[in-house]
Amino acid sequence: LTPEETLRYFGRLRGMRGDGLRSRIKEVIHLVGLDDWLTVKIEKFSRGMKQRLAVAQALLHDPPILILDEPGLGLDPRGVVEFREIIAGIGKEKTVLFASHQLVEVAQICNQIAIIDHGKLLAYDSIAELEKKYQSLERAYLELTGGVL
């Protein structure tokens, strides 16, 4: 399948049709930077391109919140930077909640952070406040989770 075919399939599952669906597909494809790849078979995509398509699919029905799990996992450095820019751009329009163990990535994208360990919320604050209190996000994470410093 191509990104266009994939998104059309998932859009139809959500009850989207016609010009509205075509317009939204173009919009989300542009948002994730896959404009030139709309009709290329997904099997030729890199991991980063597949992750971009997954974000486009998640955004297709225009949810108020976008939830991502380890969005930068397995990406090369260029892919991480590009993906970070995409997520930051989406974050200007809607709430983005994502799980990550990459604290550098978190610090560069987020304005609020929740530290969760074994299902328990240990902290929820701005990055600036956590860094002020613990000197760094890494130190906050280690101290709050009982890790070794």
mmCIF file of C-alpha atoms in Angstrom:
data_model
loop_
_atom_site.group_PDB
_atom_site.id
_atom_site.type_symbol
_atom_site.label_atom_id
_atom_site.label_comp_id
_atom_site.label_asym_id
_atom_site.label_seq_id
_atom_site.Cartn_x
_atom_site.Cartn_y
_atom_site.Cartn_z
ATOM 1 C CA LEU A 1 0.000 0.000 0.000
ATOM 2 C CA THR A 2 0.946 3.654 -0.376
ATOM 3 C CA PRO A 3 0.477 6.303 2.332
ATOM 4 C CA GLU A 4 -2.502 7.638 0.397
ATOM 5 C CA GLU A 5 -4.160 4.199 0.266
ATOM 6 C CA THR A 6 -3.404 3.534 3.921
ATOM 7 C CA LEU A 7 -4.816 6.844 5.106
ATOM 8 C CA ARG A 8 -7.866 6.512 2.873
ATOM 9 C CA TYR A 9 -8.534 3.074 4.429
ATOM 10 C CA PHE A 10 -8.229 4.361 8.003
ATOM 11 C CA GLY A 11 -10.211 7.491 7.191
ATOM 12 C CA ARG A 12 -13.070 5.403 5.861
ATOM 13 C CA LEU A 13 -12.983 3.276 9.012
ATOM 14 C CA ARG A 14 -13.596 6.537 10.876
ATOM 15 C CA GLY A 15 -16.504 7.463 8.608
ATOM 16 C CA MET A 16 -14.601 10.035 6.564
ATOM 17 C CA ARG A 17 -15.451 10.283 2.863
ATOM 18 C CA GLY A 18 -15.016 12.249 -0.349
ATOM 19 C CA ASP A 19 -13.397 15.656 -0.598
ATOM 20 C CA GLY A 20 -13.142 16.010 3.173
ATOM 21 C CA LEU A 21 -11.053 12.841 3.419
ATOM 22 C CA ARG A 22 -8.877 13.746 0.418
ATOM 23 C CA SER A 23 -8.252 17.201 1.850
ATOM 24 C CA ARG A 24 -7.405 15.864 5.304
ATOM 25 C CA ILE A 25 -5.009 13.255 3.862
ATOM 26 C CA LYS A 26 -3.100 16.002 2.029
ATOM 27 C CA GLU A 27 -3.074 18.124 5.187
ATOM 28 C CA VAL A 28 -1.645 15.448 7.511
ATOM 29 C CA ILE A 29 0.822 14.206 4.895
ATOM 30 C CA HIS A 30 2.121 17.758 4.543
ATOM 31 C CA LEU A 31 2.257 18.174 8.324
ATOM 32 C CA VAL A 32 4.573 15.152 8.691
ATOM 33 C CA GLY A 33 6.662 16.009 5.635
ATOM 34 C CA LEU A 34 5.723 13.104 3.367
ATOM 35 C CA ASP A 35 4.314 15.163 0.458
ATOM 36 C CA ASP A 36 6.687 13.633 -2.091
ATOM 37 C CA TRP A 37 6.003 10.093 -0.864
ATOM 38 C CA LEU A 38 2.198 9.972 -1.063
ATOM 39 C CA THR A 39 2.090 7.412 -3.886
ATOM 40 C CA VAL A 40 5.242 5.403 -3.037
ATOM 41 C CA LYS A 41 4.832 1.906 -1.586
ATOM 42 C CA ILE A 42 5.360 1.911 2.185
ATOM 43 C CA GLU A 43 7.656 -1.121 1.924
ATOM 44 C CA LYS A 44 10.294 1.286 0.552
ATOM 45 C CA PHE A 45 10.049 3.570 3.583
ATOM 46 C CA SER A 46 12.695 3.947 6.266
ATOM 47 C CA ARG A 47 11.718 3.478 9.907
ATOM 48 C CA GLY A 48 11.473 7.244 10.353
ATOM 49 C CA MET A 49 9.178 7.600 7.366
ATOM 50 C CA LYS A 50 6.951 4.834 8.709
ATOM 51 C CA GLN A 51 6.777 6.651 12.044
ATOM 52 C CA ARG A 52 5.806 9.860 10.258
ATOM 53 C CA LEU A 53 3.034 7.963 8.486
ATOM 54 C CA ALA A 54 1.860 6.553 11.828
ATOM 55 C CA VAL A 55 1.582 10.103 13.187
ATOM 56 C CA ALA A 56 -0.342 11.158 10.067
ATOM 57 C CA GLN A 57 -2.696 8.238 10.640
ATOM 58 C CA ALA A 58 -3.169 9.211 14.290
ATOM 59 C CA LEU A 59 -3.933 12.814 13.290
ATOM 60 C CA LEU A 60 -6.251 11.955 10.403
ATOM 61 C CA HIS A 61 -9.486 12.260 12.396
ATOM 62 C CA ASP A 62 -8.202 15.419 14.150
ATOM 63 C CA PRO A 63 -8.111 14.178 17.752
ATOM 64 C CA PRO A 64 -7.795 16.775 20.541
ATOM 65 C CA ILE A 65 -4.894 14.818 22.067
ATOM 66 C CA LEU A 66 -2.103 12.936 20.298
ATOM 67 C CA ILE A 67 -0.634 10.064 22.330
ATOM 68 C CA LEU A 68 2.736 8.607 21.281
ATOM 69 C CA ASP A 69 4.879 5.880 22.832
ATOM 70 C CA GLU A 70 8.657 6.270 22.381
ATOM 71 C CA PRO A 71 8.329 8.249 19.131
ATOM 72 C CA GLY A 72 12.093 8.612 18.640
ATOM 73 C CA LEU A 73 12.950 4.957 19.230
ATOM 74 C CA GLY A 74 15.127 3.481 16.507
ATOM 75 C CA LEU A 75 15.580 6.687 14.551
ATOM 76 C CA ASP A 76 18.941 7.898 13.299
ATOM 77 C CA PRO A 77 20.101 11.330 14.548
ATOM 78 C CA ARG A 78 18.630 13.163 11.536
ATOM 79 C CA GLY A 79 15.328 11.318 11.987
ATOM 80 C CA VAL A 80 15.226 12.249 15.671
ATOM 81 C CA VAL A 81 15.725 15.943 14.898
ATOM 82 C CA GLU A 82 13.117 15.931 12.117
ATOM 83 C CA PHE A 83 10.626 13.997 14.226
ATOM 84 C CA ARG A 84 11.191 16.348 17.161
ATOM 85 C CA GLU A 85 10.376 19.312 14.912
ATOM 86 C CA ILE A 86 7.192 17.617 13.693
ATOM 87 C CA ILE A 87 6.022 16.878 17.246
ATOM 88 C CA ALA A 88 6.873 20.399 18.418
ATOM 89 C CA GLY A 89 4.843 21.825 15.531
ATOM 90 C CA ILE A 90 1.871 19.615 16.356
ATOM 91 C CA GLY A 91 2.209 20.640 20.012
ATOM 92 C CA LYS A 92 1.479 24.247 19.054
ATOM 93 C CA GLU A 93 -1.971 23.185 17.830
ATOM 94 C CA LYS A 94 -2.979 20.415 20.241
ATOM 95 C CA THR A 95 -1.962 18.477 23.310
ATOM 96 C CA VAL A 96 0.745 15.879 22.689
ATOM 97 C CA LEU A 97 1.354 13.225 25.323
ATOM 98 C CA PHE A 98 4.283 10.945 24.737
ATOM 99 C CA ALA A 99 6.243 8.391 26.693
ATOM 100 C CA SER A 100 10.013 8.432 26.405
ATOM 101 C CA HIS A 101 13.067 7.355 28.340
ATOM 102 C CA GLN A 102 15.136 9.884 26.374
ATOM 103 C CA LEU A 103 15.223 12.847 28.733
ATOM 104 C CA VAL A 104 17.120 15.028 26.265
ATOM 105 C CA GLU A 105 14.298 14.479 23.777
ATOM 106 C CA VAL A 106 11.716 15.275 26.453
ATOM 107 C CA ALA A 107 13.491 18.493 27.438
ATOM 108 C CA GLN A 108 13.653 19.679 23.828
ATOM 109 C CA ILE A 109 9.993 19.031 23.036
ATOM 110 C CA CYS A 110 7.947 19.357 26.213
ATOM 111 C CA ASN A 111 6.971 22.174 28.516
ATOM 112 C CA GLN A 112 5.521 19.857 31.179
ATOM 113 C CA ILE A 113 6.815 16.474 32.337
ATOM 114 C CA ALA A 114 5.346 13.651 34.359
ATOM 115 C CA ILE A 115 7.754 11.165 35.904
ATOM 116 C CA ILE A 116 6.053 7.812 36.327
ATOM 117 C CA ASP A 117 7.627 4.705 37.833
ATOM 118 C CA HIS A 118 5.827 1.357 37.983
ATOM 119 C CA GLY A 119 2.515 3.081 37.277
ATOM 120 C CA LYS A 120 2.921 5.633 40.069
ATOM 121 C CA LEU A 121 3.047 9.355 39.303
ATOM 122 C CA LEU A 122 6.104 10.694 41.132
ATOM 123 C CA ALA A 123 6.248 14.217 39.730
ATOM 124 C CA TYR A 124 4.342 16.477 37.370
ATOM 125 C CA ASP A 125 5.784 19.918 36.757
ATOM 126 C CA SER A 126 7.418 22.186 34.238
ATOM 127 C CA ILE A 127 10.862 21.177 33.091
ATOM 128 C CA ALA A 128 12.236 24.463 34.440
ATOM 129 C CA GLU A 129 10.856 23.744 37.926
ATOM 130 C CA LEU A 130 12.193 20.189 38.003
ATOM 131 C CA GLU A 131 15.615 21.371 36.835
ATOM 132 C CA LYS A 132 15.564 24.131 39.460
ATOM 133 C CA LYS A 133 14.696 21.681 42.215
ATOM 134 C CA TYR A 134 16.975 18.790 41.153
ATOM 135 C CA GLN A 135 19.626 20.542 38.975
ATOM 136 C CA SER A 136 18.748 18.342 35.950
ATOM 137 C CA LEU A 137 16.033 16.075 34.600
ATOM 138 C CA GLU A 138 18.346 13.085 34.920
ATOM 139 C CA ARG A 139 18.915 13.828 38.599
ATOM 140 C CA ALA A 140 15.169 14.344 39.157
ATOM 141 C CA TYR A 141 14.435 10.999 37.539
ATOM 142 C CA LEU A 142 17.104 9.155 39.512
ATOM 143 C CA GLU A 143 16.191 10.700 42.861
ATOM 144 C CA LEU A 144 12.458 10.223 42.388
ATOM 145 C CA THR A 145 12.735 6.625 41.203
ATOM 146 C CA GLY A 146 15.328 5.597 43.778
ATOM 147 C CA GLY A 147 18.089 5.220 41.200
ATOM 148 C CA VAL A 148 21.759 5.555 42.059
ATOM 149 C CA LEU A 149 23.407 8.962 41.619
#
